[in-house]
């Protein structure tokens, strides 16, 4: 059985979870959804964030059109 391409694991920090609680309209959530899809389909998108090798490699992705920044 062939598997599809590897998908990104997306986790929300406490700070991000609080930001999500404040998003109430579809027009605000739509850009975030689009950016999350981009990251989930292409885990290598964006720029690596320097850090230690003990944890997962973090990346920063900015969608200039939708004005969304994900870390």
JSON list of N, CA and C in Angstrom, two decimals, residues 8 10 28-29 68:
[
{"chain": "A", "resi": 8, "resn": "UNK", "atom": "N", "xyz": [2.61, 17.90, 7.46]},
{"chain": "A", "resi": 8, "resn": "UNK", "atom": "CA", "xyz": [3.16, 18.57, 8.63]},
{"chain": "A", "resi": 8, "resn": "UNK", "atom": "C", "xyz": [2.29, 18.29, 9.85]},
{"chain": "A", "resi": 10, "resn": "UNK", "atom": "N", "xyz": [0.89, 20.07, 12.95]},
{"chain": "A", "resi": 10, "resn": "UNK", "atom": "CA", "xyz": [0.64, 21.45, 13.36]},
{"chain": "A", "resi": 10, "resn": "UNK", "atom": "C", "xyz": [0.17, 21.44, 14.81]},
{"chain": "A", "resi": 28, "resn": "UNK", "atom": "N", "xyz": [-12.14, 36.42, 9.17]},
{"chain": "A", "resi": 28, "resn": "UNK", "atom": "CA", "xyz": [-10.88, 36.36, 9.91]},
{"chain": "A", "resi": 28, "resn": "UNK", "atom": "C", "xyz": [-10.28, 34.96, 9.89]},
{"chain": "A", "resi": 29, "resn": "UNK", "atom": "N", "xyz": [-11.13, 33.93, 9.96]},
{"chain": "A", "resi": 29, "resn": "UNK", "atom": "CA", "xyz": [-10.64, 32.55, 10.03]},
{"chain": "A", "resi": 29, "resn": "UNK", "atom": "C", "xyz": [-10.20, 32.02, 8.67]},
{"chain": "A", "resi": 68, "resn": "UNK", "atom": "N", "xyz": [-0.94, 36.57, 6.90]},
{"chain": "A", "resi": 68, "resn": "UNK", "atom": "CA", "xyz": [-0.90, 35.60, 8.00]},
{"chain": "A", "resi": 68, "resn": "UNK", "atom": "C", "xyz": [0.54, 35.17, 8.20]}
]
